[in-house]
Amino acid sequence: MRRILLALAASVSLMAQDHAIILKAARLFDAKTGRVISPGQVWVKDGRIQSGVAPAGAEIIELGDRTLLPGLIDCHVHLTMKAGLDELAQMKESKADAVLDGVVNARKVLEAGFTTVRDCGSGTNFGDVALRDAIARGDLEGPRMLVSGAPFSITGGHGDTNGFPNDIQFDESNIVSSPEEAVAKVREWRKRGVDQIKIMATGGVLSNNDDPGAPSFSPAEFRAFVEEAARRGTYVCAHAHGDAGIREAVEAGVRSIEHGSLMSPETARLMKQKGCFEVPTLYALESILEPGNPLHIPEGSLAKAKAILPLRRAAFKAAVDAGVTIAYGTDIGVFDHAKAAWDFPLLVDYGMTPVQALQSATVNAARLLRLDKEIGALEPGMAADIVAVDGDPTKDIRTLLEMPFVMKGGTVWKRPKDGMASRTP
């Protein structure tokens, strides 16, 4: 039955891409200028946004009092992570289980309006590569993916298996202890199909016996990762909470800082100078501290989160004030993937305007991923990744928490529950 459904989905997808579709709504968000255009209209064919006049006989989809937006982009996801597992349940999850979780989570993220994601770490022996490729072939439903494989860590750092008995053996192929090892690992990960390199530049919150504020790799190791990634046609994104680790990673030339929780104004200015992006993942930290601990977070991690949260707002404000380019990212996998849009209200609450928040998940994110000629704006020639929300999100960012319409690559994946007029003139 599953194969039959996939075959039907594939045939519907092909039909949707082959014929012309006109989308009409009350408004359209121009992500590059930040302007809202009324009324909004886009026509697509062959999976692309088209220019000029649509042909006679094109299907017209009337979306009413909604706003058309580019398909959203999340630059920090973990599709193969399952939120809410306690430590024992995590130990019992096999790599195969995690990849199957990814199949379910990919659909959740697409339905939330995210048509492209960057996966920032999967301990599945490159199961994220297989998931990406299956979605790209049309075998599975989900967003366009860029993947990292397992993130690189120092011995005892965030990304290592700390706090377990010594006689329990884990896969430690992601542990790096010298510049030479960094070079070799970048080459191997690229050979295995990853799109970018993820490193752990400081300790973390959801790890045992390490300090989120402490830097991890040496300056020489940071440089080795960055330089070899560039030679292999890609870049490095760096998990970093503490200011010293952020600064060392930025000085080495990483393309993005993930989290940036304890960043100083001086380091924020350095990021601006170097053209380094920040991917803030604000809701993840708050979700860890939800009353009743529904995510089953260990006490040690709760203590870390409680220490960091009061400082988080000032660090984010420092980045915004310095003019650092913010790219949207959530860390979903820490919390449920259906909540992929929940960072938007926090971005505004922490100091961005609604327009800036929208741009973080469209044009800014596309630039970070080096896909700004393909996605992130509603312009002729771009991929027909288009979503629609009720009302005007530049006035109420919370409209993004409900996503009634999703098109990816010219195929409609989600339609409004209240019905949607569709006709052929």
XYZ file of C-alpha atoms in Angstrom:
425
model
C 0.000 0.000 0.000
C 2.842 2.397 0.848
C 4.398 1.850 -2.605
C 1.067 2.491 -4.286
C 0.641 5.749 -2.371
C 4.159 6.854 -3.269
C 3.529 6.049 -6.926
C 0.321 8.073 -6.858
C 2.119 10.957 -5.143
C 4.837 10.860 -7.780
C 2.310 10.942 -10.612
C 0.460 13.854 -8.997
C 3.807 15.618 -8.554
C 4.649 15.261 -12.240
C 1.253 16.534 -13.300
C 1.551 19.498 -10.961
C 4.938 20.445 -12.370
C 3.999 20.022 -16.038
C 0.966 22.298 -16.244
C 0.727 26.023 -15.517
C -0.678 27.147 -12.162
C -1.566 30.697 -11.133
C -1.591 31.432 -7.388
C -3.678 34.422 -6.319
C -3.869 35.932 -2.826
C -4.559 39.261 -1.159
C -0.843 39.922 -0.630
C 2.675 38.836 -1.627
C 5.804 39.302 0.495
C 8.808 40.534 -1.483
C 11.596 39.013 0.610
C 14.381 41.062 -0.964
C 12.835 44.471 -0.309
C 10.696 43.553 2.700
C 7.653 45.089 1.003
C 4.145 43.641 0.897
C 2.556 43.808 -2.562
C -1.229 43.809 -2.983
C -2.726 41.864 -4.584
C -0.339 38.939 -4.820
C -0.008 36.714 -7.868
C 2.580 34.168 -9.034
C 2.397 31.695 -11.883
C 4.456 28.540 -12.088
C 5.239 25.802 -14.555
C 7.805 23.004 -14.710
C 8.627 23.547 -11.048
C 9.720 27.163 -11.607
C 8.297 30.639 -11.111
C 7.614 32.105 -14.541
C 7.627 35.631 -15.970
C 5.243 37.316 -18.368
C 1.613 36.368 -18.941
C 0.384 32.923 -17.981
C -1.031 30.846 -20.845
C -4.744 30.450 -21.420
C -6.075 27.395 -19.656
C -3.753 27.667 -16.646
C -5.182 26.377 -13.378
C -6.024 29.243 -11.013
C -5.754 28.691 -7.255
C -7.540 31.381 -5.246
C -6.082 31.707 -1.736
C -8.214 34.633 -0.592
C -7.142 36.834 2.337
C -3.706 35.284 2.608
C -0.103 36.307 1.949
C 2.153 34.485 -0.506
C 5.703 33.931 0.764
C 8.783 32.090 -0.474
C 9.033 28.584 0.927
C 10.619 28.888 4.369
C 14.171 27.729 5.105
C 15.389 26.280 8.424
C 19.183 26.327 8.654
C 19.461 24.152 11.769
C 17.431 20.959 12.035
C 17.969 17.401 13.219
C 15.453 15.357 11.251
C 16.702 12.010 12.552
C 16.373 13.053 16.211
C 13.217 12.210 18.129
C 12.209 14.805 20.702
C 11.226 13.816 24.220
C 13.201 10.592 24.627
C 14.804 10.025 28.022
C 18.411 8.800 28.189
C 17.475 5.107 28.267
C 15.126 5.464 25.298
C 17.860 7.271 23.370
C 20.264 4.404 24.072
C 17.722 1.918 22.707
C 17.190 3.816 19.435
C 19.110 2.167 16.601
C 20.480 4.100 13.638
C 17.748 2.504 11.520
C 15.118 3.709 14.010
C 16.523 7.228 13.760
C 16.383 7.277 9.955
C 12.757 6.098 10.070
C 12.060 8.908 12.532
C 13.555 11.197 9.898
C 11.033 10.016 7.312
C 8.174 11.058 9.610
C 9.829 14.306 10.673
C 10.576 15.357 7.099
C 6.861 15.403 6.315
C 6.121 17.370 9.503
C 8.633 20.041 8.554
C 7.287 20.324 5.004
C 3.730 20.719 6.301
C 4.969 23.514 8.592
C 5.988 25.431 5.460
C 9.706 24.669 5.347
C 10.642 23.602 1.846
C 14.417 23.600 2.458
C 16.394 22.607 5.565
C 20.016 22.272 6.561
C 20.473 19.241 8.806
C 23.160 20.047 11.367
C 24.001 16.628 12.710
C 22.892 13.031 12.471
C 24.573 10.104 14.211
C 23.113 7.596 11.763
C 26.181 6.499 9.782
C 25.197 8.950 7.025
C 21.539 8.009 7.109
C 20.879 11.730 6.604
C 22.567 11.448 3.193
C 20.225 8.588 2.261
C 17.190 10.537 3.503
C 18.212 13.609 1.494
C 18.659 11.555 -1.655
C 15.356 9.689 -1.247
C 13.487 12.995 -0.953
C 15.345 14.413 -3.959
C 14.370 11.356 -6.039
C 10.726 11.748 -5.040
C 10.639 8.461 -3.130
C 9.781 10.253 0.133
C 7.942 13.448 1.028
C 9.933 16.204 2.659
C 11.913 19.405 2.250
C 15.013 19.861 0.146
C 17.873 18.854 2.469
C 21.509 19.785 2.916
C 23.225 17.420 5.353
C 26.278 17.305 7.614
C 26.652 13.726 8.800
C 27.893 13.426 12.381
C 29.305 16.692 13.800
C 32.983 16.729 14.739
C 33.936 16.984 18.410
C 36.996 16.900 20.619
C 37.477 14.010 23.035
C 35.116 14.668 25.931
C 33.351 17.507 24.134
C 29.826 18.130 22.910
C 29.335 15.348 20.386
C 31.370 12.767 22.296
C 29.739 10.099 24.484
C 30.474 11.402 27.970
C 29.304 10.045 31.298
C 28.884 6.386 30.357
C 30.828 3.401 31.756
C 34.136 2.787 30.007
C 33.163 -0.742 28.981
C 30.312 0.556 26.784
C 31.646 1.068 23.273
C 30.367 3.824 20.993
C 31.123 4.923 17.454
C 33.740 7.657 17.882
C 34.551 8.253 14.226
C 33.570 11.922 14.661
C 36.237 12.626 17.309
C 39.137 14.772 16.083
C 42.375 15.388 17.999
C 44.728 17.168 15.580
C 44.774 19.372 12.478
C 45.831 16.354 10.426
C 42.816 14.382 11.621
C 40.562 17.340 10.810
C 41.798 17.371 7.219
C 41.339 13.608 6.855
C 37.829 13.688 8.333
C 36.647 16.522 6.094
C 37.808 14.525 3.089
C 36.065 11.378 4.326
C 32.782 13.136 5.140
C 32.729 14.744 1.694
C 33.430 11.366 0.131
C 30.390 10.024 1.966
C 28.177 12.738 0.526
C 27.711 15.514 3.092
C 26.929 19.029 1.886
C 28.697 20.980 4.639
C 30.894 20.337 7.683
C 29.542 20.781 11.218
C 31.898 21.182 14.172
C 31.328 21.605 17.898
C 33.318 24.732 18.766
C 32.291 24.740 22.447
C 30.628 22.493 24.962
C 26.875 22.035 24.806
C 23.695 22.048 26.836
C 22.397 18.570 25.990
C 25.635 16.733 26.729
C 27.211 15.320 29.875
C 30.252 16.662 31.712
C 31.206 19.554 29.438
C 30.977 23.327 29.708
C 28.939 25.267 27.091
C 31.147 28.281 27.684
C 34.448 26.519 27.039
C 36.118 26.431 23.599
C 36.902 23.017 22.152
C 39.294 22.795 19.203
C 42.656 24.553 19.049
C 43.054 27.493 16.644
C 45.109 25.239 14.354
C 42.347 22.622 14.327
C 39.695 25.260 13.578
C 41.758 26.513 10.643
C 42.336 22.984 9.345
C 38.583 22.320 9.215
C 37.833 25.602 7.458
C 40.671 25.458 4.948
C 40.087 21.836 3.968
C 36.334 22.365 3.672
C 37.014 25.254 1.277
C 39.368 23.079 -0.756
C 36.599 20.471 -0.992
C 34.040 23.018 -2.186
C 32.095 23.574 1.001
C 32.164 25.418 4.334
C 32.018 24.923 8.109
C 29.129 25.701 10.445
C 30.049 25.805 14.135
C 27.952 24.989 17.189
C 29.111 27.565 19.737
C 27.678 28.944 22.978
C 30.656 30.544 24.756
C 32.185 33.799 23.572
C 35.789 32.535 23.370
C 34.812 29.575 21.194
C 32.670 31.775 18.960
C 35.551 34.211 18.497
C 38.093 31.488 17.666
C 35.723 29.856 15.174
C 34.932 33.188 13.500
C 38.603 34.133 13.287
C 39.270 30.775 11.593
C 36.639 31.570 8.945
C 33.553 29.476 9.711
C 30.513 30.496 7.668
C 27.932 30.388 10.464
C 27.706 30.273 14.236
C 24.936 28.046 15.550
C 23.318 29.312 18.792
C 25.730 32.114 19.822
C 24.204 32.101 23.294
C 26.939 33.957 25.216
C 28.293 36.199 22.459
C 29.775 39.556 23.475
C 29.217 42.795 21.535
C 32.906 42.741 20.533
C 32.582 39.260 19.039
C 29.346 40.254 17.307
C 31.199 43.098 15.621
C 33.909 40.639 14.540
C 31.217 38.410 13.015
C 29.857 41.365 11.067
C 33.346 42.249 9.858
C 34.030 38.663 8.735
C 30.617 38.195 7.101
C 29.755 35.310 9.425
C 26.059 34.414 9.809
C 24.316 33.658 13.103
C 21.694 30.907 13.340
C 20.153 31.629 16.762
C 17.865 28.619 17.598
C 16.044 30.561 20.324
C 13.092 28.300 21.089
C 15.247 25.200 21.674
C 16.667 26.622 24.894
C 13.246 27.708 26.124
C 11.697 24.334 25.251
C 14.246 22.577 27.458
C 12.946 24.541 30.445
C 9.221 23.964 29.887
C 7.400 23.298 33.187
C 7.104 19.619 34.024
C 10.105 18.715 31.844
C 8.040 17.069 29.061
C 11.204 16.531 26.991
C 12.812 14.417 29.767
C 15.929 16.586 29.924
C 18.584 15.353 32.433
C 19.194 17.498 35.512
C 22.692 18.495 34.417
C 21.383 19.861 31.131
C 18.540 21.681 32.863
C 21.089 23.423 35.078
C 23.098 24.533 32.032
C 19.989 25.855 30.278
C 18.919 27.785 33.387
C 22.339 29.428 33.563
C 22.386 30.424 29.878
C 18.796 31.581 29.298
C 19.015 34.885 31.260
C 22.036 35.885 29.120
C 20.614 34.798 25.780
C 18.578 37.907 25.008
C 21.552 40.264 25.431
C 23.746 38.107 23.184
C 21.136 38.076 20.427
C 20.620 41.834 20.744
C 24.383 42.295 20.377
C 24.298 40.406 17.075
C 21.311 42.359 15.746
C 22.782 45.704 16.845
C 26.106 44.843 15.173
C 24.341 44.096 11.888
C 25.193 40.387 11.853
C 23.129 38.593 9.205
C 20.646 36.341 11.002
C 19.575 33.134 9.270
C 16.582 31.265 10.650
C 17.271 28.030 12.507
C 15.477 26.107 15.210
C 17.368 23.011 16.421
C 14.181 20.980 15.925
C 14.775 17.472 17.093
C 15.385 18.965 20.516
C 11.637 19.734 20.381
C 8.917 18.459 18.057
C 9.449 19.008 14.333
C 5.878 20.215 13.835
C 6.901 23.351 15.779
C 9.433 24.472 13.165
C 7.889 27.965 13.011
C 7.974 28.587 16.756
C 11.193 30.603 16.592
C 9.473 33.405 14.655
C 7.653 34.976 17.639
C 10.837 34.779 19.714
C 12.919 36.485 17.028
C 10.509 39.415 17.217
C 10.289 39.307 21.008
C 14.102 39.345 21.203
C 14.414 42.448 19.035
C 13.887 41.834 15.302
C 11.055 43.336 13.300
C 8.581 40.917 11.674
C 10.063 41.778 8.267
C 13.582 40.979 9.510
C 12.351 37.691 10.950
C 10.755 36.768 7.618
C 13.923 37.683 5.749
C 15.960 35.494 8.107
C 14.017 32.446 6.854
C 14.040 33.445 3.180
C 16.715 35.605 1.532
C 19.206 35.446 4.416
C 18.931 31.692 4.817
C 19.250 31.174 1.071
C 22.461 33.219 1.054
C 23.897 31.210 3.941
C 23.184 27.964 2.088
C 24.575 29.411 -1.164
C 21.229 28.783 -2.828
C 20.118 32.382 -3.310
C 19.833 31.905 -7.086
C 17.434 29.006 -6.495
C 15.291 29.688 -3.415
C 14.411 32.402 -0.898
C 12.465 34.826 -3.120
C 9.431 34.817 -5.413
C 11.172 35.760 -8.653
C 11.098 34.363 -12.203
C 13.445 31.442 -12.642
C 13.471 30.497 -8.964
C 12.191 27.168 -7.679
C 8.416 27.250 -7.198
C 8.654 26.876 -3.424
C 5.712 28.963 -2.204
C 3.686 29.058 1.003
C 0.687 31.110 2.081
C -0.445 32.213 5.530
C -3.610 33.856 6.785
C -3.526 37.635 7.071
C -0.316 39.667 6.944
C 2.746 38.215 8.755
C 4.563 41.569 8.605
C 1.928 42.811 11.063
C 1.455 39.600 13.084
C 4.364 37.164 12.908
C 2.333 34.511 14.745
C 0.339 33.844 11.583
C 3.300 31.637 10.593
C 2.422 29.168 13.359
C -0.378 27.881 11.120
C 0.545 27.027 7.536
C -2.533 26.411 5.352
C -0.815 26.191 1.953
C 2.512 24.659 0.905
C 3.932 24.257 -2.599
C 7.379 22.778 -3.190
C 8.884 22.616 -6.657
C 5.534 23.440 -8.251
C 3.691 20.663 -6.419
C 0.965 21.507 -3.894
C 1.654 19.507 -0.729
C -0.856 21.139 1.603
C -4.165 22.914 1.032
C -6.303 25.030 3.397
C -8.719 23.034 5.535
C -11.467 25.578 4.842
C -11.301 24.805 1.146
C -9.559 26.605 -1.692
C -11.048 27.726 -4.961
C -9.299 26.143 -7.924
C -10.464 26.569 -11.474
C -9.389 26.483 -15.099
C -10.743 29.404 -17.166
